[in-house]
Amino acid sequence: QKINTAGTSNADVPLADPGMYQLDITLRRGQSLAARDRGGTSDPYVKFKIGGKEVFRSKIIHKNLNPIWEEKACILVEHLREPLYIKVFDYDFGLQDDFMGSAFLDLTQLELNRPTDVTLTLKDSHYPDHYLGIILLSVILTPKEGEHRDVTILMRKSWKRSSKDLSENEVVGSYFSVKSFFWRTCGKPPFPVLGFCRTELQSTYYQNAQFQTQSLRLSDVHRKSHLWRGIVSITLIEGRDLKAMDSNGLSDPYVKFRLGHQKYKSKIMPKTLNPQWREQFDFHLYEERGGIIDITAWDKDAGKRDDFIGRCQVDLSALSREQTHKLELQLEEGEGHLVLLVTLTASATVSISDLSVNSLEDQKEREEILRRYSPLRIFHNLKDVGFLQVKVVRAEGLMVADVTGKSDPFCVVELNNDRLLTHTVYKNLNPEWNKIFTFNIKDIHSVLEVTVYDEDRDRSADFLGKVAIPLLSIQNGEQKAYVLKNKQLTGPTKGVIYLEIDVIFNAVKASLRTLIPKEQKYIEEENRLSKQLLLRNFIRMKRCVMVLVNAAYYVNSCFDWDSPPRSLAAFVLFLFVVWNFELYMIPLVLLLLLTWNYFLIISGKDNRQRDTVVEDMLEDEEEEDDKDDKDSEKKGFINKIYAIQEVCISVQNILDEVASFGERIKNTFNWTVPFLSWLAIVALCVFTVILYFIPLRYIVLVWGINKFTKKLRSPYAIDNNELLDFLSRVPSDVQVV
């Protein structure tokens, strides 16, 4: 059928017209929009939808009822019967965004090939008489035929069959046809074009990876996992003269940060209006997202909703890179200031490529990487500890997640806060990804997590399995089959995944990084109350306490002469040690204990025991589903005793921390992580020599001078304990499992 392109209305064009249309929209501005914030303003942004799918979202204009966007979108439209749905929202950090009105644009009433200025009056169906302002647009609708239609048909066919059914020429041809089409029609790379092809074409474009027709769509939940362009390092120093929210004239303040999908919550400082946080964390900076950090301060209230203290923002585009900025931010809608240090740096080297592009197989690149992490470069960029390359080859025998008896699996690879993903292989229980992921290692004690999900078009992805691999346990260059485990990593689930991993790192840098605080993850599951966890943590702490109790009984039995030979030997040892005691003997004894356990292990007499932690965790896992069902039935009751729940969670976490502390000390001497045990031997040797040759008073003097002058030398330094930071790298028994 012919489409009338003479500039007249296309209302008479049959709705069954199979042609493609390009809709170019310029979102101009809004006028007299509704106020949704307490200050009488709003933070508006606009969503465009066609056929129930979001095809464009504008940036947020803060505190403005007459915003000016001047943003352009290029949208492909297949059926003009579907109107363009415009919805305006007020952005609220930490809360649900407020609705500000909506309008429809009937595409059948637009003239073809002619720019049109459109004024849309916003309405709310619940309050039809309320005036909510207007939105001004400029649109032009252009018919597309020929090769554009062929590209669409080819892409539709590719959805219905796997890549094995397509020849290589079809795959590559379809990719370059689509890519060139979008470049010619929209004058920009494929990612602004939304609908069925937006997300994966964006990923493919940036990653320079081979086009995969079966990966044309990804879950909204995982769209945030594309490559980043920089790192924002933030140090929350303090608050000054914050608003009093409690009856005692004080507050229990904490601060929330948000940059795009990334969030961070500070610790709570009780009963103060001038809190000292001294917390440091990092965000990833993405080019396609805004560079605005939203900051809100809150007062913690047990048993009811937390009180809002104030908010502020940091515009990262106004800050110079590779430089630390000290910011004193006035809290709006409240009182007081927040003091921050913000540094923008270039991103770490992370990438995704196909197996045909392998850094370590190229001899020159491998030599360059080895040179970068050689022992001679220990003082060059201490944060860059090593290089990790992960080959995600394939998976076999995955769990069935769809009613068709198949799954749509994709794989997420995580190292601390670095998070990348593969394409999706549709309708396949034995997918082949053949992707290479590379990361910079900032902490050699990190754990590589590889998770397989089933993609669902209309909801969040379904979990299929997961593996967690400590970097220090990796055997370089081996392709291994890892059995997928459940979310808690306590038992196997269906399927295996084949990985080949290489780790190159500088041991000296890794040792130095061990003595500073570990990186905090900004995406973590919130703690929940669990009877099983509470009981298990109590049992773990009881075991640690019983070790001390049994030791006390043993010593007391020596005093009671229950066994005369043993008591006599203990008495002679006591006299010898007390008469000849020097301070250096303390680390020396610990050094001998480590050495003794090492020789036991290499001789085959491994004294490491897991007690019954494994059995406890597996038993808990068997009952997990039943308990979750019962917990969901009691959810309403638990909400009513929210304060009690917080106390229970706190007790549960304290039990976990105490038990983990004792288990980490035990695992240090049991050579659970040989790298850390060797590091402990080196440190104890150094301490023994220092204490032997240097009088104690000089050591105490140096320690005291350092402690007293630390704040004078570095007023914004974050306090840390090297010994506790070292122990935080040693896995507890639960983490080992």
XYZ file of C-alpha atoms in Angstrom, residues 160-657:
498
model
C 11.992 -16.988 16.992
C 15.074 -19.111 16.504
C 18.396 -19.412 18.217
C 21.662 -18.219 16.780
C 22.457 -21.781 15.701
C 19.712 -21.511 13.109
C 21.220 -18.354 11.594
C 24.228 -18.308 9.341
C 27.133 -16.090 10.274
C 26.409 -13.831 7.306
C 22.817 -13.311 8.460
C 23.930 -12.445 11.984
C 26.645 -9.997 10.988
C 24.537 -8.613 8.152
C 21.581 -7.920 10.403
C 23.823 -6.178 12.919
C 25.412 -3.825 10.426
C 22.059 -3.147 8.728
C 20.479 -2.152 12.004
C 23.509 -0.158 13.120
C 23.817 1.762 9.855
C 20.052 2.332 9.767
C 20.009 4.004 13.151
C 23.100 6.062 12.397
C 21.555 7.374 9.156
C 18.040 7.980 10.415
C 18.720 9.243 13.921
C 22.186 10.684 13.464
C 23.397 8.974 16.653
C 24.368 5.543 17.966
C 21.625 2.966 18.521
C 21.108 3.397 22.251
C 18.551 6.289 22.216
C 16.246 4.130 20.136
C 13.977 2.271 22.474
C 11.698 -0.689 22.152
C 12.793 -4.160 21.177
C 16.400 -3.357 20.235
C 17.602 -0.555 22.494
C 19.347 -2.175 25.409
C 21.493 -4.884 23.866
C 22.527 -2.734 20.889
C 23.787 -0.207 23.408
C 25.764 -2.896 25.195
C 27.115 -4.255 21.905
C 28.100 -0.818 20.659
C 30.116 0.064 23.748
C 31.700 -3.333 24.273
C 32.807 -3.853 20.645
C 31.553 -7.404 20.993
C 30.219 -9.633 18.239
C 26.506 -9.062 17.615
C 24.245 -11.738 19.075
C 20.694 -11.856 17.739
C 19.418 -13.821 20.701
C 20.411 -11.025 23.086
C 18.216 -8.194 21.834
C 16.534 -7.585 25.163
C 17.640 -7.502 28.782
C 15.798 -7.174 32.064
C 15.357 -3.592 33.304
C 16.844 -4.708 36.602
C 20.206 -5.408 34.953
C 20.412 -2.491 32.504
C 22.534 -0.638 35.012
C 25.350 -3.129 34.508
C 26.926 -1.477 31.453
C 30.477 -0.181 31.545
C 31.229 2.929 33.563
C 33.375 5.886 32.591
C 34.749 7.030 35.939
C 34.807 6.540 39.693
C 33.438 9.004 42.251
C 35.225 8.614 45.588
C 33.247 10.211 48.442
C 34.290 10.718 52.060
C 31.508 11.773 54.423
C 33.365 13.795 57.061
C 30.851 15.364 59.422
C 27.617 17.237 59.965
C 27.313 20.647 61.595
C 24.391 22.149 63.484
C 21.824 19.680 62.210
C 18.151 20.079 63.041
C 16.973 18.589 66.350
C 14.199 16.049 65.711
C 13.855 14.277 69.081
C 12.226 15.486 72.292
C 15.624 15.664 74.007
C 16.772 18.375 71.592
C 19.083 16.003 69.705
C 18.911 13.633 66.705
C 20.233 10.251 65.621
C 21.396 11.298 62.140
C 22.436 9.222 59.160
C 22.867 10.132 55.487
C 21.672 8.499 52.263
C 23.486 8.987 48.949
C 22.116 8.154 45.512
C 23.712 8.354 42.071
C 21.441 6.764 39.480
C 20.730 3.232 40.697
C 23.637 3.265 43.136
C 22.899 3.892 46.804
C 24.871 4.202 50.010
C 23.666 4.603 53.584
C 25.965 5.868 56.321
C 26.076 4.569 59.866
C 23.798 6.103 62.518
C 25.367 8.557 64.979
C 23.254 8.547 68.155
C 22.234 11.650 70.099
C 24.181 14.401 68.372
C 23.674 17.444 66.162
C 27.329 17.499 65.073
C 28.019 13.908 63.951
C 31.502 12.727 62.941
C 31.143 9.941 60.344
C 34.538 9.638 58.620
C 33.184 7.128 56.060
C 34.569 6.550 52.574
C 32.871 4.818 49.613
C 32.926 4.815 45.805
C 30.263 5.215 43.119
C 30.592 4.421 39.422
C 29.983 7.281 37.008
C 28.104 6.449 33.787
C 28.089 8.811 30.818
C 24.495 8.105 29.856
C 23.229 8.945 33.334
C 23.139 12.254 35.109
C 26.050 13.430 37.198
C 23.905 14.530 40.136
C 24.393 12.953 43.577
C 21.247 13.250 45.711
C 21.991 13.468 49.429
C 19.393 13.304 52.198
C 19.876 13.413 55.959
C 17.531 11.491 58.277
C 16.905 11.032 61.968
C 16.595 7.390 63.021
C 13.431 6.610 64.991
C 12.845 3.109 66.350
C 9.338 1.815 65.812
C 8.184 4.548 63.425
C 9.120 6.294 60.220
C 12.453 8.117 60.263
C 12.336 11.930 60.330
C 13.595 13.955 57.370
C 16.359 16.423 58.319
C 17.277 17.956 54.964
C 18.659 17.413 51.486
C 21.364 18.682 49.169
C 22.972 17.784 45.842
C 26.397 17.572 44.240
C 26.665 18.345 40.511
C 29.625 16.228 39.377
C 29.806 18.007 36.013
C 30.974 21.125 37.860
C 33.911 19.350 39.537
C 37.322 18.920 37.934
C 38.725 15.403 37.642
C 41.756 13.910 39.381
C 41.390 16.431 42.197
C 39.930 16.198 45.705
C 37.222 18.769 46.457
C 36.188 19.680 49.997
C 32.489 20.599 49.933
C 30.443 22.211 52.694
C 26.828 21.728 51.645
C 23.903 23.616 53.135
C 20.928 21.336 53.795
C 17.778 22.523 52.040
C 14.336 22.067 53.614
C 16.143 21.771 56.937
C 19.055 23.084 58.976
C 22.793 22.507 59.135
C 25.675 21.560 56.836
C 27.351 18.395 55.582
C 31.100 18.293 54.923
C 32.298 15.968 52.138
C 35.446 15.156 50.216
C 34.699 14.261 46.565
C 37.242 12.988 44.026
C 36.549 12.085 40.375
C 39.026 9.679 38.792
C 39.260 7.692 35.575
C 37.651 4.265 35.647
C 39.456 1.018 36.340
C 40.054 -1.197 33.340
C 36.981 -3.370 32.914
C 35.851 -4.850 29.634
C 33.810 -7.503 27.891
C 34.858 -9.205 24.667
C 34.499 -12.465 22.763
C 36.860 -15.407 23.189
C 38.571 -14.388 19.988
C 39.862 -11.275 21.809
C 42.037 -12.625 24.617
C 44.483 -10.286 26.380
C 46.571 -13.010 28.000
C 46.982 -15.052 24.805
C 48.622 -12.076 23.113
C 52.252 -12.424 24.217
C 52.955 -8.686 24.127
C 49.891 -7.819 26.172
C 50.647 -10.589 28.646
C 54.189 -9.335 29.113
C 52.873 -5.811 29.623
C 50.425 -7.030 32.294
C 53.142 -9.045 34.035
C 55.426 -6.007 33.951
C 52.675 -3.818 35.425
C 52.386 -6.098 38.463
C 56.035 -7.042 38.822
C 57.705 -6.788 42.287
C 59.715 -3.784 41.078
C 56.571 -1.626 40.728
C 55.267 -1.956 44.272
C 54.896 1.811 44.819
C 53.202 2.566 41.502
C 49.440 3.002 42.072
C 48.983 1.013 45.279
C 45.254 0.640 44.613
C 45.911 -1.360 41.428
C 46.762 -4.725 42.993
C 46.271 -7.090 40.072
C 44.512 -8.205 36.898
C 41.641 -10.695 36.603
C 40.452 -12.341 33.392
C 37.314 -14.504 33.463
C 36.218 -16.605 30.496
C 32.543 -17.522 30.767
C 32.364 -20.403 28.309
C 29.048 -22.198 28.742
C 26.591 -23.818 31.133
C 24.906 -27.203 31.049
C 21.750 -28.693 32.526
C 20.271 -25.457 33.861
C 17.026 -25.284 35.776
C 13.780 -24.915 33.819
C 12.271 -21.479 34.519
C 9.655 -21.008 31.783
C 6.399 -22.864 31.103
C 7.836 -23.940 27.758
C 10.311 -26.206 29.550
C 13.219 -23.901 28.680
C 15.003 -20.886 30.141
C 16.438 -17.622 28.805
C 19.749 -17.573 30.697
C 22.249 -14.782 31.000
C 25.232 -14.517 33.314
C 26.262 -11.740 35.737
C 29.931 -11.520 36.792
C 30.669 -9.494 39.946
C 33.874 -8.510 41.716
C 33.027 -6.274 44.680
C 31.178 -3.325 43.084
C 32.316 -4.136 39.524
C 29.394 -5.817 37.777
C 29.175 -6.956 34.140
C 26.888 -9.324 32.260
C 26.680 -11.460 29.146
C 24.014 -11.463 26.469
C 20.923 -13.653 26.853
C 20.629 -17.019 25.089
C 16.926 -17.624 24.558
C 15.096 -20.923 25.068
C 18.159 -22.947 25.975
C 19.193 -25.025 28.983
C 22.762 -25.467 27.674
C 23.771 -21.906 26.700
C 27.123 -20.931 25.234
C 28.225 -17.370 25.991
C 31.947 -17.466 25.079
C 32.683 -14.105 26.684
C 35.810 -12.725 28.349
C 35.555 -10.321 31.296
C 38.551 -8.385 32.603
C 38.790 -6.525 35.922
C 41.358 -4.609 37.887
C 41.844 -6.209 41.297
C 41.770 -3.760 44.197
C 41.775 -6.413 46.924
C 43.237 -9.886 46.370
C 40.933 -11.225 49.100
C 37.839 -10.419 47.026
C 35.461 -13.145 45.933
C 34.439 -13.519 42.294
C 30.687 -14.155 42.029
C 29.149 -15.588 38.872
C 25.343 -15.761 38.862
C 23.051 -17.195 36.204
C 19.594 -15.646 35.771
C 16.594 -16.374 33.594
C 15.423 -13.231 31.812
C 11.731 -12.376 32.060
C 10.312 -9.703 29.831
C 7.723 -8.316 32.234
C 9.316 -8.835 35.648
C 12.630 -9.177 37.401
C 14.973 -11.984 36.408
C 14.667 -15.429 38.014
C 17.640 -16.867 39.876
C 19.056 -20.085 38.346
C 22.313 -20.601 40.228
C 25.472 -19.032 41.569
C 29.128 -19.763 42.278
C 31.526 -17.813 44.507
C 35.277 -18.203 43.947
C 37.917 -16.562 46.177
C 40.633 -15.045 43.987
C 43.382 -16.697 46.039
C 41.931 -20.157 45.320
C 42.043 -19.785 41.534
C 44.273 -22.078 39.482
C 45.370 -19.984 36.507
C 44.430 -21.117 33.016
C 42.316 -24.122 34.041
C 38.889 -24.530 32.508
C 36.794 -25.939 35.328
C 33.181 -26.986 35.695
C 31.612 -25.368 38.763
C 28.406 -26.778 40.222
C 25.826 -24.008 40.564
C 24.614 -23.371 44.113
C 21.605 -21.726 45.711
C 21.456 -18.067 46.754
C 22.953 -18.768 50.165
C 25.715 -20.930 48.612
C 24.908 -23.666 51.126
C 23.833 -26.374 48.697
C 23.827 -27.266 45.006
C 21.115 -26.409 42.534
C 20.677 -27.753 39.019
C 23.367 -27.176 36.391
C 27.089 -26.500 36.011
C 28.975 -23.562 34.519
C 32.339 -23.740 32.748
C 34.824 -20.979 33.602
C 38.473 -20.322 32.841
C 40.055 -17.772 35.164
C 43.480 -16.109 35.321
C 44.758 -13.924 38.171
C 47.940 -11.864 38.062
C 48.771 -9.737 41.100
C 51.584 -8.041 43.000
C 52.016 -9.817 46.349
C 53.538 -6.789 48.095
C 50.694 -4.475 47.035
C 48.197 -7.146 48.047
C 49.819 -7.390 51.480
C 49.741 -3.624 52.011
C 46.088 -3.417 50.914
C 45.262 -6.131 53.438
C 45.969 -3.674 56.252
C 43.419 -1.041 55.191
C 39.594 -1.233 55.338
C 37.972 -3.414 52.713
C 35.690 -1.978 50.055
C 32.036 -1.810 51.063
C 29.442 -3.035 48.594
C 26.813 -0.397 47.801
C 24.296 -2.982 46.663
C 23.589 -5.400 49.482
C 20.535 -7.211 50.711
C 19.025 -5.800 53.871
C 19.189 -7.875 57.021
C 16.074 -9.850 57.845
C 14.995 -11.589 60.997
C 15.496 -15.346 60.789
C 15.049 -17.894 63.545
C 17.566 -20.195 61.859
C 20.243 -17.494 61.594
C 19.682 -16.402 65.180
C 19.995 -19.956 66.479
C 22.989 -20.772 64.302
C 24.878 -17.622 65.336
C 24.150 -18.365 68.987
C 25.542 -21.880 68.587
C 28.640 -20.537 66.822
C 29.304 -18.025 69.591
C 28.708 -20.735 72.192
C 31.412 -22.890 70.553
C 33.896 -20.006 70.693
C 33.102 -19.353 74.357
C 33.374 -23.064 75.163
C 36.941 -23.073 73.819
C 37.868 -20.481 76.449
C 35.894 -22.317 79.156
C 37.622 -25.628 78.382
C 41.004 -23.893 78.423
C 40.181 -22.449 81.851
C 39.157 -25.919 83.117
C 42.431 -27.356 81.803
C 44.531 -24.720 83.577
C 42.526 -25.195 86.790
C 43.080 -28.934 86.617
C 46.818 -28.268 86.633
C 46.420 -26.331 89.876
C 44.361 -29.163 91.374
C 47.027 -31.797 90.509
C 44.431 -34.120 88.970
C 47.322 -35.494 86.907
C 50.597 -35.115 88.877
C 52.945 -35.471 85.851
C 51.003 -32.849 83.896
C 50.784 -30.473 86.873
C 54.513 -30.861 87.571
C 55.386 -30.065 83.960
C 53.061 -27.049 84.010
C 54.656 -25.794 87.255
C 58.189 -26.040 85.873
C 57.097 -24.329 82.632
C 55.422 -21.556 84.637
C 58.596 -20.850 86.648
C 60.786 -20.878 83.524
C 58.528 -18.574 81.485
C 57.882 -16.056 84.255
C 61.579 -15.866 85.239
C 62.750 -15.376 81.631
C 59.736 -13.521 80.159
C 60.353 -10.830 77.564
C 57.702 -9.086 75.521
C 59.022 -10.492 72.237
C 57.992 -13.962 73.383
C 54.289 -13.203 72.742
C 54.580 -12.943 68.933
C 57.212 -15.702 69.054
C 54.724 -18.127 70.636
C 52.116 -17.233 68.008
C 54.766 -17.745 65.335
C 55.562 -21.203 66.705
C 51.859 -22.078 66.739
C 51.514 -21.128 63.071
C 54.641 -23.116 62.200
C 53.447 -26.171 64.137
C 50.090 -26.205 62.352
C 51.829 -25.761 58.986
C 53.985 -28.852 59.518
C 50.920 -30.807 60.646
C 49.176 -29.911 57.390
C 52.076 -30.745 55.062
C 52.599 -34.012 56.920
C 48.996 -35.003 56.245
C 47.763 -34.539 59.818
C 45.315 -31.755 59.038
C 43.730 -30.625 62.275
C 41.314 -28.205 60.632
C 37.707 -28.950 61.512
C 34.480 -27.431 60.395
C 32.690 -28.667 63.529
C 29.040 -28.948 62.576
C 28.635 -25.619 60.805
C 28.188 -27.315 57.435
C 25.524 -29.637 58.781
C 23.746 -26.758 60.517
C 23.649 -24.699 57.334
C 22.374 -27.567 55.233
C 19.666 -28.387 57.763
C 18.638 -24.746 57.844
C 18.463 -24.714 54.059
C 16.145 -27.729 53.924
C 13.652 -25.893 56.129
C 14.114 -22.508 54.465
C 11.150 -22.682 52.091
C 8.685 -23.818 54.765
C 9.885 -21.153 57.160
C 9.646 -18.451 54.517
C 6.006 -19.359 53.919
C 5.227 -19.140 57.607
C 7.122 -15.879 57.935
C 5.104 -14.365 55.097
C 1.874 -15.248 56.908
C 3.121 -13.454 60.006
C 4.394 -10.424 58.116
C 1.603 -8.228 59.346
C 2.315 -9.128 62.963
C 6.044 -8.531 62.578
C 5.384 -5.084 61.159
C 3.472 -4.235 64.345
C 6.484 -5.080 66.504
C 8.998 -3.343 64.289
C 11.082 -2.099 67.206
C 11.412 -5.616 68.654
C 12.434 -6.904 65.250
C 15.243 -4.330 65.055
C 16.534 -5.455 68.444
C 16.414 -9.113 67.386
C 18.301 -8.353 64.162
C 20.904 -6.419 66.132
C 21.375 -9.348 68.534
C 21.569 -11.719 65.587
C 24.245 -9.589 63.922
C 26.243 -9.215 67.156
C 26.237 -12.972 67.606
C 27.449 -13.339 64.039
C 30.236 -10.790 64.526
